[in-house]
Structures are given as C-alpha cells and as structure tokens.
XYZ file of C-alpha atoms in Angstrom:
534
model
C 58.979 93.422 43.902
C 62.519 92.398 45.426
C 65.041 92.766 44.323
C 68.936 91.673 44.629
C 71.573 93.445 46.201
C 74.592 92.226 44.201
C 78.003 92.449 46.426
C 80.434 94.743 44.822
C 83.935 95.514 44.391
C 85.594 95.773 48.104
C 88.907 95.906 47.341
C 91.430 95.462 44.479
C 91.913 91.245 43.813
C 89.565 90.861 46.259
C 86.694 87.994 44.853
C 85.148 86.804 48.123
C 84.427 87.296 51.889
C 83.220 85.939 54.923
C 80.455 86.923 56.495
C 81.138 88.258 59.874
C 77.876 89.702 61.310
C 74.719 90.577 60.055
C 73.382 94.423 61.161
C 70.043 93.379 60.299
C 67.620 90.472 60.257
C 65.059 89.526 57.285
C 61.855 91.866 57.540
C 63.626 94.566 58.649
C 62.899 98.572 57.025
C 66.682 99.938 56.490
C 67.444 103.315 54.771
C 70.066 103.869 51.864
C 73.770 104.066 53.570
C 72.629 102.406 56.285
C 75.491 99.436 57.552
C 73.825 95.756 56.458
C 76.646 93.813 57.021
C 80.329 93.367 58.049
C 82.247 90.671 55.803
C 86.218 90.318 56.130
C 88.253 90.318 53.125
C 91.620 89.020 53.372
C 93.186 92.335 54.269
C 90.317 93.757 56.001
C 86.923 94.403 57.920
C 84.169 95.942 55.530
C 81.303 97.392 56.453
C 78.195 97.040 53.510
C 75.902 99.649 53.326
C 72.700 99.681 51.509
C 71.662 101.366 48.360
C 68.158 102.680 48.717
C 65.509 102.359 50.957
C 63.340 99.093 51.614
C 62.693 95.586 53.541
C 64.728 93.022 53.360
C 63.582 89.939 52.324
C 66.300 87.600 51.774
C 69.537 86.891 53.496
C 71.599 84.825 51.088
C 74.400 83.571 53.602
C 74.735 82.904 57.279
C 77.654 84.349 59.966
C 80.683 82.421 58.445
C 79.577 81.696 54.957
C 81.720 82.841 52.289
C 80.138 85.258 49.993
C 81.491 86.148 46.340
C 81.725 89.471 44.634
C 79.374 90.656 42.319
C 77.075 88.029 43.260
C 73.503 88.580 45.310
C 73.807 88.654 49.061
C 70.778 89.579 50.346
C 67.156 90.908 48.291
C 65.306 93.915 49.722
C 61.947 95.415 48.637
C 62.309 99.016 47.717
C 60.343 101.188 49.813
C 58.688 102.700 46.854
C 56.048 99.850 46.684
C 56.974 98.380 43.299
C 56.584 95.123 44.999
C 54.085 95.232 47.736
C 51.602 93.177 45.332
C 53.807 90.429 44.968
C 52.944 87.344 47.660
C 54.662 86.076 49.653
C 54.975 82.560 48.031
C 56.296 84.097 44.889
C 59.089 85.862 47.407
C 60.054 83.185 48.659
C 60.772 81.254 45.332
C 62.737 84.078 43.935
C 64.891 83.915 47.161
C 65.796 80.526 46.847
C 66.340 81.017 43.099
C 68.430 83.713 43.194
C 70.710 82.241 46.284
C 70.638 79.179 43.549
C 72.097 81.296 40.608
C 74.338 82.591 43.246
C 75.815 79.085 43.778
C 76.585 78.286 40.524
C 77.880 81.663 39.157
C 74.718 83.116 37.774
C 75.778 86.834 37.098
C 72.042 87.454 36.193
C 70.111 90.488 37.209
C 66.643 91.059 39.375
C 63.768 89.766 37.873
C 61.559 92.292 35.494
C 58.244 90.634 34.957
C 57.150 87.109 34.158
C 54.026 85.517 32.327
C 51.127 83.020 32.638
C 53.602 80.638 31.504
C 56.179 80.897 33.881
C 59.269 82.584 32.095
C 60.673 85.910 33.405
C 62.196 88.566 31.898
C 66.354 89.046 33.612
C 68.959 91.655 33.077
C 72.136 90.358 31.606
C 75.235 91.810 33.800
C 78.037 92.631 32.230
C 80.575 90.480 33.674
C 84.466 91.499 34.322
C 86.048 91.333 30.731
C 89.632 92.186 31.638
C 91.846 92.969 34.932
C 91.147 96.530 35.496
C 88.282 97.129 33.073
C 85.546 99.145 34.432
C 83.615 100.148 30.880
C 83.792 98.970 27.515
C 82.127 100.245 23.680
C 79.321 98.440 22.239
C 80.895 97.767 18.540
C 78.085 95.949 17.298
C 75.138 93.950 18.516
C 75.030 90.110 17.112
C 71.610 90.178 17.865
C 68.004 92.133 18.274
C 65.513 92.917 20.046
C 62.987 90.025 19.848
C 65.683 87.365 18.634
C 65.545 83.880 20.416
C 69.154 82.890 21.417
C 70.654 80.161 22.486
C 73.587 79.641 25.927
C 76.660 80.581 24.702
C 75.394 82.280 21.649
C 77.665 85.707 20.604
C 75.434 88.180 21.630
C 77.360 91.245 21.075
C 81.063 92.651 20.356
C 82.333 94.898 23.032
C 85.706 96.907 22.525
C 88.185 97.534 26.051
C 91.188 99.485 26.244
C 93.033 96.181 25.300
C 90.568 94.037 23.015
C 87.586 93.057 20.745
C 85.724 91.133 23.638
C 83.011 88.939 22.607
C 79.756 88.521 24.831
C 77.615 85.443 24.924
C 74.725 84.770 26.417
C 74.179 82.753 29.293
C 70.800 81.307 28.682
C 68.741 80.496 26.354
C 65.281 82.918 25.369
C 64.402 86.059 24.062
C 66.028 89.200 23.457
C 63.539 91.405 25.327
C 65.556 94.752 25.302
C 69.282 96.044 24.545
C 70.131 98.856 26.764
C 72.752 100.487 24.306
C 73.054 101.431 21.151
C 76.295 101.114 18.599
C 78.792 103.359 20.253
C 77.667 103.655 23.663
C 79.543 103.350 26.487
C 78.257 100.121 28.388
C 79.545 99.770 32.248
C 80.334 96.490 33.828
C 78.385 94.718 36.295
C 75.374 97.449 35.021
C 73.039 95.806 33.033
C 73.588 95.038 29.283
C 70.384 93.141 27.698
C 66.961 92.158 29.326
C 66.503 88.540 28.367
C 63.437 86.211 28.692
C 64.367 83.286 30.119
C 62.155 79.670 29.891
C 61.606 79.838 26.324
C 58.013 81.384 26.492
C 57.250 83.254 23.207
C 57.104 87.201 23.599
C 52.828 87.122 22.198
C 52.370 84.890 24.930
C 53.177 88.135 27.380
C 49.742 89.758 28.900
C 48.638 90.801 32.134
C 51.239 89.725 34.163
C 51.589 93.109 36.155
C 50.217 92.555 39.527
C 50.332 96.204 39.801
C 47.344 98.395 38.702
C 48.534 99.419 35.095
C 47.119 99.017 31.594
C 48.423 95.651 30.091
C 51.684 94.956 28.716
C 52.159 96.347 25.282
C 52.156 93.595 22.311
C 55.658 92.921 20.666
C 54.737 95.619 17.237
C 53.926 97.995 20.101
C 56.818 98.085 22.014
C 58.948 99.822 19.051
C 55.740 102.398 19.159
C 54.436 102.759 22.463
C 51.407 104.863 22.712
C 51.420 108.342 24.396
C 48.881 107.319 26.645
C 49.481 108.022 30.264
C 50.099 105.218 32.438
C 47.655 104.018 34.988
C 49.044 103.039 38.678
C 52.318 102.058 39.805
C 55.190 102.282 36.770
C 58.022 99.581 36.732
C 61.336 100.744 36.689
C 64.448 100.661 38.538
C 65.449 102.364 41.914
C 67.931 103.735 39.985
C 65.473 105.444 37.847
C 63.165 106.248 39.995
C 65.974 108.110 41.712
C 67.055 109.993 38.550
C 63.168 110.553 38.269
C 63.090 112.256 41.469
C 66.266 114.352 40.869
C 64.419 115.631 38.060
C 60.879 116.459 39.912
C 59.239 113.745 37.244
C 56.649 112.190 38.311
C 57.320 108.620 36.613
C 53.791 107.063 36.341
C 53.190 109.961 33.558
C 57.008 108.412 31.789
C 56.086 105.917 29.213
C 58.257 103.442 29.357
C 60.205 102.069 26.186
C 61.480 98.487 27.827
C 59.739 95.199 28.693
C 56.370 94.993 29.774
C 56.597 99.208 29.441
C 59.734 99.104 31.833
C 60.723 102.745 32.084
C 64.465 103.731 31.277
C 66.793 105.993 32.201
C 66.406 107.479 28.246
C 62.544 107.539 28.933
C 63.106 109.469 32.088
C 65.773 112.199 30.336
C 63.295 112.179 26.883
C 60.614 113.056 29.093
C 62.527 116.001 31.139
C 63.963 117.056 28.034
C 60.131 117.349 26.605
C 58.985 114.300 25.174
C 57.844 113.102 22.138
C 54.595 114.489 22.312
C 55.899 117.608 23.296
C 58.288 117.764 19.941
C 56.940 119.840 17.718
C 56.749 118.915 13.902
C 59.622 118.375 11.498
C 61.969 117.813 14.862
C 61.410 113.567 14.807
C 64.947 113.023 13.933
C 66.669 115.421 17.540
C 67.649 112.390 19.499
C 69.360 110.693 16.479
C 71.412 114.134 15.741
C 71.947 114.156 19.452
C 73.485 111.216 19.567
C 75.158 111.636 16.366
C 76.790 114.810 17.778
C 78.016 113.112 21.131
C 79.991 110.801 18.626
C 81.259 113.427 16.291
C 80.109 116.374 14.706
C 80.412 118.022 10.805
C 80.781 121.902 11.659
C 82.840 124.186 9.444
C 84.351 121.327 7.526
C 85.916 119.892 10.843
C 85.085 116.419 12.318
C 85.655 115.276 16.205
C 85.281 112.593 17.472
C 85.734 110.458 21.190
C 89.093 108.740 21.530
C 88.177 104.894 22.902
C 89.218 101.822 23.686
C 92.473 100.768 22.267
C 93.751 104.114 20.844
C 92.835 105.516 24.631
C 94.875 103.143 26.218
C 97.921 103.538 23.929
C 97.878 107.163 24.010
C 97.566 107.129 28.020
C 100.383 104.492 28.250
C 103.016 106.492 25.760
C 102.188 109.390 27.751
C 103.248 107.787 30.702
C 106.014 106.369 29.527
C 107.418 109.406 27.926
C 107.385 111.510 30.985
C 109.003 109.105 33.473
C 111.631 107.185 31.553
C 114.522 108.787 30.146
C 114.426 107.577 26.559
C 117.839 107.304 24.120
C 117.901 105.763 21.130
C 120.636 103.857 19.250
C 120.802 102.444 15.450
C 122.665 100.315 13.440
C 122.765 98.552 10.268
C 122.399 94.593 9.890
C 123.314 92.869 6.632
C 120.219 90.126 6.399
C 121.491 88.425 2.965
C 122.449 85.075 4.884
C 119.460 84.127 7.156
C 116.712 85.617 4.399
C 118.120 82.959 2.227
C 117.607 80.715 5.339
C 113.923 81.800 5.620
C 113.375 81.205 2.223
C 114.284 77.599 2.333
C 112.731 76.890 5.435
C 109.592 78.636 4.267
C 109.173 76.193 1.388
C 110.563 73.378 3.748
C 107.280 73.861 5.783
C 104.619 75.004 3.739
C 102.407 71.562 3.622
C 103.285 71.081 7.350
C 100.776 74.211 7.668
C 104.207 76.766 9.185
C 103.904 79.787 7.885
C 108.184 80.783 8.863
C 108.737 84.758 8.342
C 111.647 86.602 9.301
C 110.017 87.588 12.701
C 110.939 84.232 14.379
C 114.890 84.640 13.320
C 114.637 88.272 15.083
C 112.419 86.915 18.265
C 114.664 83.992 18.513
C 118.105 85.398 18.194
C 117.181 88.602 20.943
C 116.286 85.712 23.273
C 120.209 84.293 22.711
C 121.179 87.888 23.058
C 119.091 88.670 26.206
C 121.190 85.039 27.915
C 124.401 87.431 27.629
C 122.883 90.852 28.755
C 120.107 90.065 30.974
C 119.751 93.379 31.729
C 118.046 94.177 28.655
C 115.672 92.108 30.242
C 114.923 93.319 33.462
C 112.374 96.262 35.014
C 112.964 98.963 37.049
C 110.222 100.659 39.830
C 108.665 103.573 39.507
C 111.051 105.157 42.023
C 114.214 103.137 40.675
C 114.970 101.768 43.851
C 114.756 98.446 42.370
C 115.488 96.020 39.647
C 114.045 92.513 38.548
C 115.470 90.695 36.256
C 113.036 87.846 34.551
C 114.347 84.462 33.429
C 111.045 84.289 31.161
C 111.694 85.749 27.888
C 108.194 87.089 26.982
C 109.272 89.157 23.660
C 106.189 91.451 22.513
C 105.575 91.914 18.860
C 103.669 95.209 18.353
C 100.710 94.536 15.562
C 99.061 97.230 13.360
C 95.230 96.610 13.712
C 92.067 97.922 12.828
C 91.494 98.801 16.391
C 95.175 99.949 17.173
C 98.447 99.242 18.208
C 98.271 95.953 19.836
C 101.439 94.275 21.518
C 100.922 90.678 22.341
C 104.253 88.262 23.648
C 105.205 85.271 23.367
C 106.030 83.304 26.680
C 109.480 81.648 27.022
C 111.129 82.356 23.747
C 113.874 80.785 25.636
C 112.319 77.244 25.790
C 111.326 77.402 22.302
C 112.519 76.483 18.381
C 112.024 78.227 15.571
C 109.235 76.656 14.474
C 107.658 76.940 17.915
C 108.314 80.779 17.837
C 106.408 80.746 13.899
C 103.019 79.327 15.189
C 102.974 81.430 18.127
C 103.798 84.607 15.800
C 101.067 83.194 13.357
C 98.434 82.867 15.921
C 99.105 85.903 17.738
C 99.155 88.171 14.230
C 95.955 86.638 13.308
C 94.331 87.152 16.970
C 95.221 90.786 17.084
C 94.190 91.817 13.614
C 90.501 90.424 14.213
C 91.081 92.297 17.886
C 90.490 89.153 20.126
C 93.586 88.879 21.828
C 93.122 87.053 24.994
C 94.512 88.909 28.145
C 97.078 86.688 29.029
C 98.979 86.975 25.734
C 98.926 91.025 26.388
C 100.501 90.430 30.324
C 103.784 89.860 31.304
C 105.725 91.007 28.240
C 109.346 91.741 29.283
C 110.837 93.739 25.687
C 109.015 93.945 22.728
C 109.887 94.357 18.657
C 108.279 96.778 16.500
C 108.232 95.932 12.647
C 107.715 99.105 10.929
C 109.547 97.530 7.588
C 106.451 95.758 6.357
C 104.959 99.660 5.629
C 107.946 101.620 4.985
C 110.272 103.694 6.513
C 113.983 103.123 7.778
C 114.560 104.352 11.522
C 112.192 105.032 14.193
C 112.434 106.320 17.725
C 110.320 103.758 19.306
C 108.368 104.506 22.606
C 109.436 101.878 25.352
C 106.054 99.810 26.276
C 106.662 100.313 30.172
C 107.560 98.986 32.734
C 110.046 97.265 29.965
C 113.232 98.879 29.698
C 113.772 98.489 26.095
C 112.262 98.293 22.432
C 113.984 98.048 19.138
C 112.024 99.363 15.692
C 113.120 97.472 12.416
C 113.433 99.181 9.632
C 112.046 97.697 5.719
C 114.746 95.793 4.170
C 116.681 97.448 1.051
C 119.154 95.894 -1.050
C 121.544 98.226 -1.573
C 125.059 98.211 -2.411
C 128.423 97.088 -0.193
C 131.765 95.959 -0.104
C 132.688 92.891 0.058
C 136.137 90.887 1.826
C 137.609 91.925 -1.865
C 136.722 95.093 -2.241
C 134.105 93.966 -4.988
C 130.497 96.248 -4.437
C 127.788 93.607 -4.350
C 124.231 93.924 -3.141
C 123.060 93.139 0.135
C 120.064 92.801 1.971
C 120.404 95.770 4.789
C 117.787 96.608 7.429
C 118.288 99.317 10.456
C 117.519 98.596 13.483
C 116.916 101.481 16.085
C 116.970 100.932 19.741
C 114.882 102.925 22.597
C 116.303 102.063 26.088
C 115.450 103.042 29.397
C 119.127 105.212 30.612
C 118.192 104.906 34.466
C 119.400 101.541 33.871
C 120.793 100.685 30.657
C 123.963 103.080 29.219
C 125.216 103.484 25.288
C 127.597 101.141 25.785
C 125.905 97.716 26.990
C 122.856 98.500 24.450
C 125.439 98.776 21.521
C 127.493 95.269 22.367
C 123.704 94.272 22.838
C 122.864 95.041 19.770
C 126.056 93.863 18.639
C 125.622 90.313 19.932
C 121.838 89.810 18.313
C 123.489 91.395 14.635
C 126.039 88.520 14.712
C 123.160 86.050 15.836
C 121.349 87.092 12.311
C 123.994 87.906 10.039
C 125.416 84.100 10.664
C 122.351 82.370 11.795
C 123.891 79.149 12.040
C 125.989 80.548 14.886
C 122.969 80.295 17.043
C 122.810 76.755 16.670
C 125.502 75.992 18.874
C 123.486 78.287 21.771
C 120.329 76.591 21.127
C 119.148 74.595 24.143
C-alpha cells in the first residue's frame, strides 16, 4: 500500500521550496537515507533523504514546482509488501488524490483501509499550533471513538507551553481511533486521530483487506479484539514495523487494537512486554497503574507529578531570565483616592454600554504617558548587550492568574488608544486567558508588562522581568490607611505600592525612580493626563 512522504521541517521559517532535481524517477527501489531530492529553500540547497525502504510511486511536483512543508511530495511503497496487493488503478487514484489534498492544504495522513462503499479510513496530522511548538498535552478529547463528526467540529483540547489550543476536525466521518489518551504527550505533524472519511457507517466495514488476513473486526469487537493469531500480512505502519523489528517481534502474531486490526505502537510494546494473554490473573488493571504512575505516583504519602505545558514554559523562561539579567527592584507608595473615585463614576457611566472600566486601564494607560518621557523603559537589550531597540509600539502585558498558569497577554498600541479602548481589550484578554485560549499574537511582541498581585493579597513583590523586556512593576492590594493631609489633619487614603524590577545593564535607580515618579503623578491627578492624551 503507498504511502506519502510528507516534506518536513528544513529550516527555521522556512514553509516552501523549489524543486531543483529529482535523484530518482517513479518505479524506482530506494533504501532509507538514501538522497530523493534536492529542493532550495530561500537560504539554501537541501538534500531529502528517504525514510525507509520501498518504490516510489508518485512524484507530486516537477523540476521547478514549488513544494510546501509538511505536505506530501512524493508516495513510495514500503518494501515490506504491505501494498503489493493493491492495483495499480487504485495507485494511481490515491496519487492524484493525495497531490489534490496537497493543493488545497489537506494536512491528512496515508490512507489505512477503505470499504465496499468507497470511504477510507485517514490519519489526522497534528498541524503547527504555535511558532516553536513541537508537542503539546491531550487535556481532554471532545469526542470518541466511533462518534460521527462534522468539518470544523472541536475534536479535542490540546495544552502548549503558551495555551489551551482547540483542534477541529477537518472533515466530516467517523472517529475510527484516538491515538492518545488524557495526559499523553501528542507530537505535531505525528498522527492524532484515524478518521473515516465519506460518511460510510463503521458496520458497513468487511473484507476490505486485499491482504490475506481474517476479516476486519466488527465495531463491539474492536474494544475486545480476540487473542487469535493473525493470518497473513498485518497492517501497520513502517514506523511500527520498525519498532517491531527492534524488538525481534514478529508482528503478524501482534493483534492489533486500531482500524480494521491496525497494529500500534502500544500493541507492539504490550506484546514485548508479555501480552494480555500472557498476564496472569488478578494483573488486568498493570497498564492502567502504568500509566497512572508515569503521571504521578502515591508512595510514602508523597505525590509527583510531570511539569507541562504552561507551568514548563514559565519556569524555563524565569530561569532564564534570572540568570542573565541583573535584576533591582524599586518601590514606592501611590495615593489612589482621586482616580478610584474616577473609576467609580465611569464604571457606572458605562455599565449598559456593556464596558466593564477597572482600575487596570488607568494603570495601562498612564505607563503608556510615562513610557512618551522615558522611552527607555521601553526598549530591549541583546543577549550580549551590544545593542538596544527602542519600540514606538506600546504593547503593555498584563500577567493573568489561570487555571493553567501564569499567562501574560498585551495589548498593542496603548499609545493609540482611550480608556475605554484599553477596558475592552483588558476585558477580552482576562476572559481569553482564564478559559486558556489566548491566541498567539496577543502573547508576542509585549514590550513591559504589569503584574496585579492586589486582587489576592499581599503588598510588595520582587517581580521577575518577562524577557527580553527590561522592566516589570508588581502592584500591591489597595489599603486605606491613614495620612496627612496639606493641614496637617490625618485622613484616610486609598494607598497601593508599587514595586519595580528593572533590567540594570540598561536602566539605573535613578531614571526608574523619576519613572515611576512621572506615572504616580499621572494617577494620583488623573485629569493631568488629559492634556497628554493624543
């Protein structure tokens, strides 16, 4: 059966290629590693090999053609002989199929079987979910195994080292097989789910193996397959069958838990590990301890568990920026009395209109003012500190306690933007990141970012600069507490600290305290930024 070769990552950015010269010609036997073709990149000559051994079949593009990434460019049949009953005819229409999906973006996988009625079971690729993202967690499945579902249907909910990521499907059929479980690790452009595609119903499946084997197992039997030894040629992967042979298995005597008894790489390790059959009685419940222990254990009144996604990412990034910016920390008092009042009538002043105004808008809007006087508060500094950038943008993060972590979203151009503006972008990003769907874009490009520890307690903070930014400030809950007043009267006063972290290869104690200055006088007489409003 043939299969495609999908093109894969060649360089970093890099989404296409040209096709410079095929090494080898349709019909031709190559061997895994051998050179198949040389495409140029725009910053270089490539050379692909191929992955196992086989024929090829299929050349998807001609010299010159432009080919994309992580789409098919050629098919080969592996040398095993998984295909060597399938005609010719039925090669030929899965050529120009697949060279069709290529053309319009199909990420879909090799065909895995079909059925009288024409449908055909395909692997569902993980596509790219992020810049950078090479794995994600499977947080829970939308869907199961034997579900009909519908294009653009959620199928499941994956979690990055950013984001809750949310993955539909691109057709519309049947939920043949999911290839993780809750908690797995699933890798992108590896296969996800096995779909049935055509809308053919699964009891309609029999006998479509053109391979000497017993018939397909009936839907209730694929949850149970039978012990019984297989008969002929097995279906499964090169992959696998690779893994197979690394084990000394011989894979027609693996039964096969997937579509149309499709052996998986969990058949393959079940069997080397003993089997079912082999498990002797009382032991049914291994693999699901197993797996429960590669999550966390219970031992001695202790509990460990992996550290994913999100939390990963955060605890990588504060390492990082820890040990190569020199961190100092200043902290002052503002007197908020004045422009709470202000919220509070605005807040009222907008309700109907749908605004939800907080305080966070004052604070986003009057550090923009304040950055327009000290743009170096602003700016970013190399890894080597040979060089500084300064940004006219002034993306202002907003760091979010969330189920899944620490999220820091920004919003673009405070500078170009009113306070009301600056509310329904604070509104949308709050809600985004507490359900965990931020999109990407709002978590690039942030340029100095505020961290509202006040709305859970606590007064000062030594905040951990998100890097490459050269500065974050921590706010502190608001107290009213006691002060003097022009008259020497004590009154109360709303007072909130604010505590600065700033990067000291390029910003000193003295420009982050008239800084700080500057943005205290911006809140503490909030009409005062009218008059620097654009």
């Amino acid at each position: 059966m043939s299969k495609d070769f999908i093109l894969p990552d060649i360089g970093e950015g890099i989404v296409e290629c040209e096709i410079v010269e095929w090494l080898v010609q349709e019909g031709d036997t190559i061997k895994e590693d051998q050179p198949v073709v040389d495409v140029m990149t725009d910053k270089a000559l490539v050379q692909i090999p191929a992955k196992e051994d086989g024929v090829v079949t299929k050349l998807y593009y001609k010299q010159g053609d432009i080919a994309k990434v992580h789409e098919p460019l050629f098919a080969v049949e592996p040398a095993d002989g998984s295909g060597t009953a399938e005609t010719e005819t039925k090669q030929q229409a899965k050529a120009e199929d697949a060279k069709a999906a290529a053309a319009s973006g199909s990420e879909k996988g090799a065909d895995t079987g079909s059925s009288d009625s024409g449908s055909t079971v395909t692997d569902f690729i993980l596509p790219d979910i992020g810049e950078g993202i090479v794995e994600c967690e499977i947080v829970e499945w939308q869907v199961q195994e034997g579900d009909v579902v519908e294009e653009d249907q959620p199928v499941v909910d994956v979690m990055t080292d950013k984001a809750l990521v949310q993955i539909p499907a691109k057709d519309h059929g049947v939920v043949e097989k999911l290839y993780y479980q809750k908690g797995d690790i699933a890798k992108v452009h590896e296969p996800l789910f096995a779909i049935r595609v055509a809308g053919a119903e699964k009891s309609a499946e029999k006998g479509a193996d053109t391979t000497k084997q017993v018939s397909a197992p009936s839907s209730s039997s694929v949850s149970a397959p039978s012990s019984a030894v297989r008969q002929g040629k097995a279906i499964a992967s090169p992959a696998v069958r690779r893994r197979a042979r690394e084990l000394d298995i011989d894979i027609s005597k693996v039964q096969g838990s997937g579509a149309k008894g499709r052996v998986m790489k969990e058949d393959v390790q079940k069997f080397a590990d003993g089997g079912a059959q082999q498990a002797p009685a009382g032991k049914a419940d291994t693999a699901a301890q197993t797996r429960g222990e590669a999550k966390g254990f219970v031992a001695g009144g202790k509990r460990t568990e992996a550290i994913r996604g999100v939390k990963a990412a955060m605890a990588k990034a504060m390492m990082k920026s820890v040990s190569t910016i020199p961190h100092f920390t200043y902290a002052d008092e503002f007197d908020l009395t004045a422009v709470m009042a202000l919220q509070k009538q605005l807040k009222e002043r907008y309700k109907d209109e749908g605004v939800r105004i907080t305080m966070m808008p004052f604070f986003i809007k009057a550090l923009s003012l304040a950055i327009k006087e000290f743009p170096i508060m602003n700016a970013q500094v190399n890894d080597d500190c040979t060089e500084l950038t300064y940004f006219d943008d002034h993306n202002i993060g907003m760091a979010v306690d969330t189920k899944i972590g620490l999220l820091v979203p920004n919003i673009k151009q405070v500078q170009n933007k009113s306070i009301i503006d600056i509310a329904n972008e604070v509104t949308r990003l709050t809600n985004a990141a507490r359900e965990g769907r931020v999109a990407q874009e709002d978590m690039k490009g942030g340029t100095i970012s505020i961290s509202n520890i006040g709305v859970i307690g606590g007064t000062v903070a030594t905040p951990i600069i998100n890097k490459p930014e050269a500065a974050i400030v921590a706010l502190g809950k608001v107290q009213e507490l006691p002060r003097f007043d022009a008259n020497g009267n004590v009154v109360a006063r709303k007072i909130m600290t604010a505590s600065w972290s700033g990067d000291h290869r390029i910003i000193d104690g003295g420009t982050i305290a008239r800084f700080n200055k500057r943005w205290q006088e911006f809140l503490e007489d909030p009409t005062s930024m009218l008059v620097h409003m654009v």
